Amino acid sequence: MSNAGNWDQRLAQLEDRAYRTYKARLEACKRLESRSRAINGLVVALSLSSLIAASGMIADRDIYGPHGDVLWLFIAILTFAGSLMSSSMGYAARSRNMFQNYRKIQRLSVRVESAKGDPAQFTKDAFEKLSSEYDDLLDESENHTTADFLRARSQFATAPKPKWSERLHVLASGTLTWIPWLAVLAPVVLVVPAIRTFWP
């Protein structure tokens, strides 16, 4: 293989790696952003549930049955746990960092693609600089997960058919992202007894 052909191949490999990394970290950014919104929704819903339960029990101590106070305590504990989770996981900040990282990798991918169009002016030093920059960008933020990679890979025309284990992996990741939204049902469930009790 000629030297020019070798450089063309290495450029193509770097472009492919950078593009696939960009797509995977884009999916990671979406996941982190979705989880940030979900955890915030959980905390808001449970806080509203605590307010509804406390207000209802002031008017009628047995509105939620003989163990309504335990219910109110349980909701308060869940609210506190959600608040701790929101602050400790730092999804919003991590999402922002991932956004900045994937945008840098995207720009690098475009630069490599442009270099492929003019290989005569592309030197070994320029290639090594781009390759080193790519490695630095990989270390700049947390890595994407396997589920992020699988979601990104499914968008490529050449993607292989996913295995059942891979589908389950993506499903589990999606479940962790969306399950906190179930807490939105709690205020609705708690307000029903109050409406039935106090509706004129």
mmCIF file of N, CA, C and O in Angstrom, residues 137-181:
data_model
loop_
_atom_site.group_PDB
_atom_site.id
_atom_site.type_symbol
_atom_site.label_atom_id
_atom_site.label_comp_id
_atom_site.label_asym_id
_atom_site.label_seq_id
_atom_site.Cartn_x
_atom_site.Cartn_y
_atom_site.Cartn_z
ATOM 1 N N LEU A 137 -10.239 14.826 23.875
ATOM 2 C CA LEU A 137 -11.678 15.040 24.014
ATOM 3 C C LEU A 137 -12.367 13.835 24.653
ATOM 4 O O LEU A 137 -13.356 13.985 25.370
ATOM 5 N N LEU A 138 -11.844 12.648 24.395
ATOM 6 C CA LEU A 138 -12.402 11.454 25.037
ATOM 7 C C LEU A 138 -12.241 11.520 26.551
ATOM 8 O O LEU A 138 -13.105 11.065 27.304
ATOM 9 N N ASP A 139 -11.113 12.104 26.993
ATOM 10 C CA ASP A 139 -10.825 12.179 28.428
ATOM 11 C C ASP A 139 -11.470 13.383 29.099
ATOM 12 O O ASP A 139 -11.434 13.498 30.320
ATOM 13 N N GLU A 140 -12.050 14.276 28.303
ATOM 14 C CA GLU A 140 -12.542 15.544 28.831
ATOM 15 C C GLU A 140 -13.838 15.392 29.616
ATOM 16 O O GLU A 140 -14.152 16.209 30.483
ATOM 17 N N SER A 141 -14.612 14.369 29.324
ATOM 18 C CA SER A 141 -15.897 14.187 30.014
ATOM 19 C C SER A 141 -16.093 12.711 30.319
ATOM 20 O O SER A 141 -15.295 11.864 29.897
ATOM 21 N N GLU A 142 -17.147 12.413 31.052
ATOM 22 C CA GLU A 142 -17.476 11.015 31.308
ATOM 23 C C GLU A 142 -17.807 10.316 29.994
ATOM 24 O O GLU A 142 -18.190 10.955 29.005
ATOM 25 N N ASN A 143 -17.649 9.012 29.986
ATOM 26 C CA ASN A 143 -17.897 8.255 28.773
ATOM 27 C C ASN A 143 -19.395 7.983 28.604
ATOM 28 O O ASN A 143 -20.164 8.009 29.566
ATOM 29 N N HIS A 144 -19.804 7.752 27.373
ATOM 30 C CA HIS A 144 -21.175 7.329 27.130
ATOM 31 C C HIS A 144 -21.333 5.879 27.590
ATOM 32 O O HIS A 144 -20.350 5.152 27.741
ATOM 33 N N THR A 145 -22.567 5.465 27.812
ATOM 34 C CA THR A 145 -22.823 4.098 28.254
ATOM 35 C C THR A 145 -23.011 3.179 27.052
ATOM 36 O O THR A 145 -23.113 3.629 25.908
ATOM 37 N N THR A 146 -23.087 1.879 27.334
ATOM 38 C CA THR A 146 -23.332 0.910 26.270
ATOM 39 C C THR A 146 -24.674 1.174 25.603
ATOM 40 O O THR A 146 -24.801 1.083 24.383
ATOM 41 N N ALA A 147 -25.686 1.526 26.397
ATOM 42 C CA ALA A 147 -27.007 1.818 25.833
ATOM 43 C C ALA A 147 -26.951 3.041 24.926
ATOM 44 O O ALA A 147 -27.607 3.074 23.875
ATOM 45 N N ASP A 148 -26.185 4.059 25.298
ATOM 46 C CA ASP A 148 -26.013 5.235 24.444
ATOM 47 C C ASP A 148 -25.398 4.830 23.109
ATOM 48 O O ASP A 148 -25.843 5.263 22.039
ATOM 49 N N PHE A 149 -24.367 3.990 23.171
ATOM 50 C CA PHE A 149 -23.703 3.528 21.956
ATOM 51 C C PHE A 149 -24.667 2.741 21.077
ATOM 52 O O PHE A 149 -24.700 2.919 19.851
ATOM 53 N N LEU A 150 -25.457 1.844 21.695
ATOM 54 C CA LEU A 150 -26.381 1.022 20.922
ATOM 55 C C LEU A 150 -27.468 1.876 20.271
ATOM 56 O O LEU A 150 -27.868 1.629 19.125
ATOM 57 N N ARG A 151 -27.952 2.893 20.990
ATOM 58 C CA ARG A 151 -28.952 3.790 20.386
ATOM 59 C C ARG A 151 -28.350 4.556 19.212
ATOM 60 O O ARG A 151 -29.005 4.754 18.193
ATOM 61 N N ALA A 152 -27.104 5.003 19.373
ATOM 62 C CA ALA A 152 -26.443 5.726 18.280
ATOM 63 C C ALA A 152 -26.186 4.797 17.098
ATOM 64 O O ALA A 152 -26.405 5.180 15.939
ATOM 65 N N ARG A 153 -25.742 3.584 17.374
ATOM 66 C CA ARG A 153 -25.419 2.643 16.300
ATOM 67 C C ARG A 153 -26.637 2.286 15.475
ATOM 68 O O ARG A 153 -26.536 2.077 14.264
ATOM 69 N N SER A 154 -27.804 2.243 16.113
ATOM 70 C CA SER A 154 -29.018 1.868 15.385
ATOM 71 C C SER A 154 -29.389 2.877 14.304
ATOM 72 O O SER A 154 -30.201 2.577 13.426
ATOM 73 N N GLN A 155 -28.809 4.072 14.359
ATOM 74 C CA GLN A 155 -29.116 5.112 13.375
ATOM 75 C C GLN A 155 -28.305 4.971 12.090
ATOM 76 O O GLN A 155 -28.596 5.629 11.095
ATOM 77 N N PHE A 156 -27.276 4.116 12.117
ATOM 78 C CA PHE A 156 -26.430 3.939 10.937
ATOM 79 C C PHE A 156 -27.031 2.895 10.012
ATOM 80 O O PHE A 156 -27.545 1.871 10.461
ATOM 81 N N ALA A 157 -26.924 3.163 8.722
ATOM 82 C CA ALA A 157 -27.483 2.243 7.728
ATOM 83 C C ALA A 157 -26.784 0.884 7.770
ATOM 84 O O ALA A 157 -27.398 -0.145 7.458
ATOM 85 N N THR A 158 -25.510 0.867 8.153
ATOM 86 C CA THR A 158 -24.738 -0.373 8.173
ATOM 87 C C THR A 158 -24.810 -1.092 9.520
ATOM 88 O O THR A 158 -24.079 -2.058 9.743
ATOM 89 N N ALA A 159 -25.674 -0.621 10.407
ATOM 90 C CA ALA A 159 -25.743 -1.209 11.744
ATOM 91 C C ALA A 159 -26.246 -2.643 11.687
ATOM 92 O O ALA A 159 -27.201 -2.953 10.964
ATOM 93 N N PRO A 160 -25.606 -3.545 12.436
ATOM 94 C CA PRO A 160 -26.095 -4.925 12.483
ATOM 95 C C PRO A 160 -27.409 -5.014 13.253
ATOM 96 O O PRO A 160 -27.735 -4.124 14.043
ATOM 97 N N LYS A 161 -28.136 -6.074 12.999
ATOM 98 C CA LYS A 161 -29.390 -6.279 13.722
ATOM 99 C C LYS A 161 -29.073 -6.480 15.207
ATOM 100 O O LYS A 161 -28.237 -7.312 15.567
ATOM 101 N N PRO A 162 -29.723 -5.702 16.095
ATOM 102 C CA PRO A 162 -29.384 -5.816 17.527
ATOM 103 C C PRO A 162 -29.771 -7.173 18.110
ATOM 104 O O PRO A 162 -30.802 -7.748 17.743
ATOM 105 N N LYS A 163 -28.938 -7.658 19.012
ATOM 106 C CA LYS A 163 -29.245 -8.896 19.721
ATOM 107 C C LYS A 163 -30.294 -8.620 20.793
ATOM 108 O O LYS A 163 -30.524 -7.486 21.180
ATOM 109 N N TRP A 164 -30.911 -9.690 21.292
ATOM 110 C CA TRP A 164 -31.923 -9.522 22.344
ATOM 111 C C TRP A 164 -31.309 -8.907 23.593
ATOM 112 O O TRP A 164 -31.925 -8.070 24.252
ATOM 113 N N SER A 165 -30.084 -9.308 23.914
ATOM 114 C CA SER A 165 -29.422 -8.754 25.101
ATOM 115 C C SER A 165 -29.185 -7.254 24.935
ATOM 116 O O SER A 165 -29.300 -6.486 25.894
ATOM 117 N N GLU A 166 -28.880 -6.832 23.708
ATOM 118 C CA GLU A 166 -28.666 -5.413 23.454
ATOM 119 C C GLU A 166 -29.979 -4.643 23.547
ATOM 120 O O GLU A 166 -30.027 -3.535 24.087
ATOM 121 N N ARG A 167 -31.054 -5.236 23.037
ATOM 122 C CA ARG A 167 -32.367 -4.591 23.137
ATOM 123 C C ARG A 167 -32.791 -4.446 24.594
ATOM 124 O O ARG A 167 -33.350 -3.416 24.993
ATOM 125 N N LEU A 168 -32.531 -5.477 25.393
ATOM 126 C CA LEU A 168 -32.871 -5.416 26.816
ATOM 127 C C LEU A 168 -32.050 -4.349 27.530
ATOM 128 O O LEU A 168 -32.546 -3.665 28.429
ATOM 129 N N HIS A 169 -30.798 -4.207 27.118
ATOM 130 C CA HIS A 169 -29.923 -3.190 27.713
ATOM 131 C C HIS A 169 -30.476 -1.791 27.449
ATOM 132 O O HIS A 169 -30.540 -0.954 28.362
ATOM 133 N N VAL A 170 -30.892 -1.541 26.223
ATOM 134 C CA VAL A 170 -31.452 -0.239 25.867
ATOM 135 C C VAL A 170 -32.780 -0.020 26.590
ATOM 136 O O VAL A 170 -33.062 1.077 27.087
ATOM 137 N N LEU A 171 -33.601 -1.082 26.677
ATOM 138 C CA LEU A 171 -34.886 -0.977 27.369
ATOM 139 C C LEU A 171 -34.699 -0.664 28.849
ATOM 140 O O LEU A 171 -35.421 0.173 29.417
ATOM 141 N N ALA A 172 -33.723 -1.317 29.485
ATOM 142 C CA ALA A 172 -33.461 -1.066 30.911
ATOM 143 C C ALA A 172 -33.025 0.371 31.139
ATOM 144 O O ALA A 172 -33.457 1.026 32.087
ATOM 145 N N SER A 173 -32.173 0.883 30.257
ATOM 146 C CA SER A 173 -31.719 2.268 30.374
ATOM 147 C C SER A 173 -32.883 3.238 30.213
ATOM 148 O O SER A 173 -33.015 4.209 30.968
ATOM 149 N N GLY A 174 -33.755 2.960 29.246
ATOM 150 C CA GLY A 174 -34.918 3.815 29.043
ATOM 151 C C GLY A 174 -35.879 3.774 30.216
ATOM 152 O O GLY A 174 -36.469 4.793 30.583
ATOM 153 N N THR A 175 -36.020 2.593 30.829
ATOM 154 C CA THR A 175 -36.904 2.456 31.986
ATOM 155 C C THR A 175 -36.402 3.298 33.155
ATOM 156 O O THR A 175 -37.182 3.979 33.832
ATOM 157 N N LEU A 176 -35.093 3.264 33.391
ATOM 158 C CA LEU A 176 -34.526 4.078 34.468
ATOM 159 C C LEU A 176 -34.731 5.567 34.214
ATOM 160 O O LEU A 176 -34.859 6.357 35.152
ATOM 161 N N THR A 177 -34.776 5.934 32.941
ATOM 162 C CA THR A 177 -34.964 7.341 32.597
ATOM 163 C C THR A 177 -36.394 7.794 32.822
ATOM 164 O O THR A 177 -36.634 8.892 33.328
ATOM 165 N N TRP A 178 -37.359 6.949 32.466
ATOM 166 C CA TRP A 178 -38.759 7.398 32.458
ATOM 167 C C TRP A 178 -39.569 6.991 33.677
ATOM 168 O O TRP A 178 -40.633 7.562 33.934
ATOM 169 N N ILE A 179 -39.098 6.038 34.468
ATOM 170 C CA ILE A 179 -39.902 5.569 35.600
ATOM 171 C C ILE A 179 -40.181 6.644 36.656
ATOM 172 O O ILE A 179 -41.243 6.620 37.299
ATOM 173 N N PRO A 180 -39.282 7.638 36.880
ATOM 174 C CA PRO A 180 -39.629 8.673 37.862
ATOM 175 C C PRO A 180 -40.893 9.450 37.522
ATOM 176 O O PRO A 180 -41.539 10.012 38.417
ATOM 177 N N TRP A 181 -41.249 9.483 36.234
ATOM 178 C CA TRP A 181 -42.457 10.225 35.841
ATOM 179 C C TRP A 181 -43.734 9.589 36.385
ATOM 180 O O TRP A 181 -44.784 10.233 36.413
#
